[in-house]
Coordinates of N, CA and C in Angstrom, one line a residue:
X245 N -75.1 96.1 299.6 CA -76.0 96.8 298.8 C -76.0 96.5 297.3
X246 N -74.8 96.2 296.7 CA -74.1 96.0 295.6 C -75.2 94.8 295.2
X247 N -75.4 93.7 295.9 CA -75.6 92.3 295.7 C -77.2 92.3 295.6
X248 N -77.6 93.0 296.6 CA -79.2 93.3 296.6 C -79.6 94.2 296.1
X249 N -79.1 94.9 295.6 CA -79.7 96.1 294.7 C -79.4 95.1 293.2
X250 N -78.7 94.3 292.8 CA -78.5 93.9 291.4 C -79.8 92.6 291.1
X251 N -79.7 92.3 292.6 CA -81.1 90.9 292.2 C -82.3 91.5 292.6
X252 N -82.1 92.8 293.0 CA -84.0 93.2 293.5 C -84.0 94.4 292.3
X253 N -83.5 94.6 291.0 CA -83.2 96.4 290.5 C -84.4 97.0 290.2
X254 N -85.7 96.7 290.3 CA -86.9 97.3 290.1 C -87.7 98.0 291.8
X255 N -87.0 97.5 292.8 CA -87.0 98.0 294.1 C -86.8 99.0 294.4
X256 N -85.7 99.3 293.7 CA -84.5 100.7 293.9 C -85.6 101.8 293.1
X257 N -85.9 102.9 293.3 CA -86.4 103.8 292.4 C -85.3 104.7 292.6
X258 N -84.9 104.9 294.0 CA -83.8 106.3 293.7 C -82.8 105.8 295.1
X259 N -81.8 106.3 295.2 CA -81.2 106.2 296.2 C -80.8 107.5 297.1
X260 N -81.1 107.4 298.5 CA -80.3 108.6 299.2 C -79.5 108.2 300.4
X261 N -78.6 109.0 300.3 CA -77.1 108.6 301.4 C -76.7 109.8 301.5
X262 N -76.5 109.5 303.1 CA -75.9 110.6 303.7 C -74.4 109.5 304.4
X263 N -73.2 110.3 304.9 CA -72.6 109.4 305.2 C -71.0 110.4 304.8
X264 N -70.0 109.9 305.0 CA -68.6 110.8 304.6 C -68.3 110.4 303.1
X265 N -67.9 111.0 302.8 CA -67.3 110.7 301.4 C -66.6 109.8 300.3
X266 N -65.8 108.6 301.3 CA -65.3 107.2 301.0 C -66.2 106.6 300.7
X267 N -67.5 106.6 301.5 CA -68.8 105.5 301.3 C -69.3 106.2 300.3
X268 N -69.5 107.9 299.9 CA -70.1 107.5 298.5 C -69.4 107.5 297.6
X269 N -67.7 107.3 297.6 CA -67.2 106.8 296.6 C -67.6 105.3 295.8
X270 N -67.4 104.7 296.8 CA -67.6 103.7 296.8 C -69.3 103.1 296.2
X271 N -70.3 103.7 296.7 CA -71.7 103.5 296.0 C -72.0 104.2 295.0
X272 N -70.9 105.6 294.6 CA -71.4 105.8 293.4 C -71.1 105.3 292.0
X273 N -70.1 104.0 292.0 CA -70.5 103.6 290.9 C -71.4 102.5 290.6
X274 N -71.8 102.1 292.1 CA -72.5 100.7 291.9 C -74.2 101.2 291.2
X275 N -74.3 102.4 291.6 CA -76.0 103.4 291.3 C -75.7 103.4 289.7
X276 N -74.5 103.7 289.5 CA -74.0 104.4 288.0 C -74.3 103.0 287.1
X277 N -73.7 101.7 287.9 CA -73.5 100.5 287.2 C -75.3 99.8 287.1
X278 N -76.0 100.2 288.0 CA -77.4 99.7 288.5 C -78.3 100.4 287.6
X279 N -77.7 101.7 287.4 CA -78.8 102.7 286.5 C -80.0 103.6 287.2
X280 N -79.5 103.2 289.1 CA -80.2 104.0 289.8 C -80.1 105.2 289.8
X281 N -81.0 106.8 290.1 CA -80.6 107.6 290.2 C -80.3 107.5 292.1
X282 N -79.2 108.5 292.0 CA -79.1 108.5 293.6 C -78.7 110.1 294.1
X283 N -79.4 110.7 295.6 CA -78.8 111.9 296.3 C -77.6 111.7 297.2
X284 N -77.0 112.3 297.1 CA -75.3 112.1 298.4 C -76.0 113.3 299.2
X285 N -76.5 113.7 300.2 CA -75.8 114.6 301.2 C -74.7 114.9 301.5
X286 N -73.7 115.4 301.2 CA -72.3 115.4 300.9 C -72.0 116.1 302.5
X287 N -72.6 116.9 303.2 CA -72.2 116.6 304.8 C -70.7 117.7 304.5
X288 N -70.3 119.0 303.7 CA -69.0 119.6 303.6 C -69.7 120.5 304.6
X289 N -68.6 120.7 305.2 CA -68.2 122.3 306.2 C -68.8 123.2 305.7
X290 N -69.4 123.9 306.5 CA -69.8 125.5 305.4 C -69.4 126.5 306.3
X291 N -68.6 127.4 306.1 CA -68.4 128.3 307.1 C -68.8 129.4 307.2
X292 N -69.3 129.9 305.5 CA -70.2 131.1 305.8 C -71.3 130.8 305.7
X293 N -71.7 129.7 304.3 CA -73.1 129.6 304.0 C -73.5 130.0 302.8
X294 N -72.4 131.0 301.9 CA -72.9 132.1 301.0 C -72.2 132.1 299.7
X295 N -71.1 131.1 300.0 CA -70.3 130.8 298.8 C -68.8 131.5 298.8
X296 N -68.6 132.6 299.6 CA -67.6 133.4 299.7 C -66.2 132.5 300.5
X297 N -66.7 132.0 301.4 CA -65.1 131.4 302.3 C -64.3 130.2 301.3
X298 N -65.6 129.6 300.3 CA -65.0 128.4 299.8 C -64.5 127.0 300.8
X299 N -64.8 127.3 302.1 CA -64.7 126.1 303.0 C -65.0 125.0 302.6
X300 N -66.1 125.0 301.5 CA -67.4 123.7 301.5 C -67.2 123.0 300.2
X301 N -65.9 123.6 299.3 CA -65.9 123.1 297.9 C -65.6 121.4 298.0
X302 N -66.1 120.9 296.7 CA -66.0 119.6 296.5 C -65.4 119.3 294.9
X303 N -64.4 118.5 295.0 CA -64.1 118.4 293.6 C -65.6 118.3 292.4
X304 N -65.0 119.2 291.6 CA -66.5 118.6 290.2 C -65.8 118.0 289.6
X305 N -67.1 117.1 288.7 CA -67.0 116.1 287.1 C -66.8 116.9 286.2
X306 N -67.8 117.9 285.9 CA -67.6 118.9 285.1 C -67.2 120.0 285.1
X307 N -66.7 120.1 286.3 CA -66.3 121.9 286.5 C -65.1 121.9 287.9
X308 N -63.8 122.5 288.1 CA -63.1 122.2 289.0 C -63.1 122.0 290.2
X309 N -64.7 122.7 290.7 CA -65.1 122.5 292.0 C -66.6 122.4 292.2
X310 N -67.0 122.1 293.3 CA -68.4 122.7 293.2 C -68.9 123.4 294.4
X311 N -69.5 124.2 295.1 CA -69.5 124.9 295.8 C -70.5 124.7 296.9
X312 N -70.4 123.3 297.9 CA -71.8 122.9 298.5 C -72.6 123.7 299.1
X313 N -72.5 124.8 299.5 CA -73.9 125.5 300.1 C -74.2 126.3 298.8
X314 N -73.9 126.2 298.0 CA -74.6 127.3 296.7 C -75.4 126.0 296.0
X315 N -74.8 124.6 295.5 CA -75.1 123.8 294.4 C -75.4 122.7 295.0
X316 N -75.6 122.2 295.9 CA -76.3 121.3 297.5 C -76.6 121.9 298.4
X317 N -76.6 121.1 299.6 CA -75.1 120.1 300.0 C -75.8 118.7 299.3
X318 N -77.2 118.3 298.5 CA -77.7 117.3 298.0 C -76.9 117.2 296.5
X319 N -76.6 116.3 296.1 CA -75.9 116.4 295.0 C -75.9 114.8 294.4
X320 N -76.0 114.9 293.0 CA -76.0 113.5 292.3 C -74.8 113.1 291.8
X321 N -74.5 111.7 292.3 CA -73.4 111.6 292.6 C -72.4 111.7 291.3
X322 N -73.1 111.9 289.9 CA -72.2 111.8 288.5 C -71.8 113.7 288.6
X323 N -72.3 114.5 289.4 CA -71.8 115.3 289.5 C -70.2 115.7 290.2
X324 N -70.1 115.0 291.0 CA -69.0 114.8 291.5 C -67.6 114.2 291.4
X325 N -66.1 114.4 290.8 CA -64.9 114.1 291.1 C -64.5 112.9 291.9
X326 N -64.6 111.7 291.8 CA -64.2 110.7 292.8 C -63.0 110.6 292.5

């Protein structure tokens, strides 16, 4: 994606991925490096749904966690702790 997203970059308007967590480590800096905006479906557990169990947290960039069924489960990937 890395190679074709850098010779095609007016192709890309946004990017979305769903997928486990390694793979969007891995693509989120190439979007960051491209200047694409991109969604992760981040795909966490939710156990209640409501924010209470905390099953579903995800490390944050700017804040220690983030709470995927309250603040996704869509989320951009500079939001996120890699």
């Amino acid at each position: 994606f890395a190679e074709r997203a850098a010779s095609l970059p007016s192709r890309y308007a946004r990017v979305f991925a769903c997928g486990p967590m390694p793979m969007f480590a891995a693509l989120a800096p190439i979007v960051a490096r491209l200047g694409i905006p991109a969604e992760f479906s981040t795909e966490a557990a939710m156990g209640c749904g409501f924010g209470v169990c905390l099953a579903c947290v995800i490390p944050g960039a700017e804040q220690p966690f983030l709470v995927s069924c309250q603040e996704g489960p869509i989320l951009e990937p500079a939001r996120i702790r890699w």
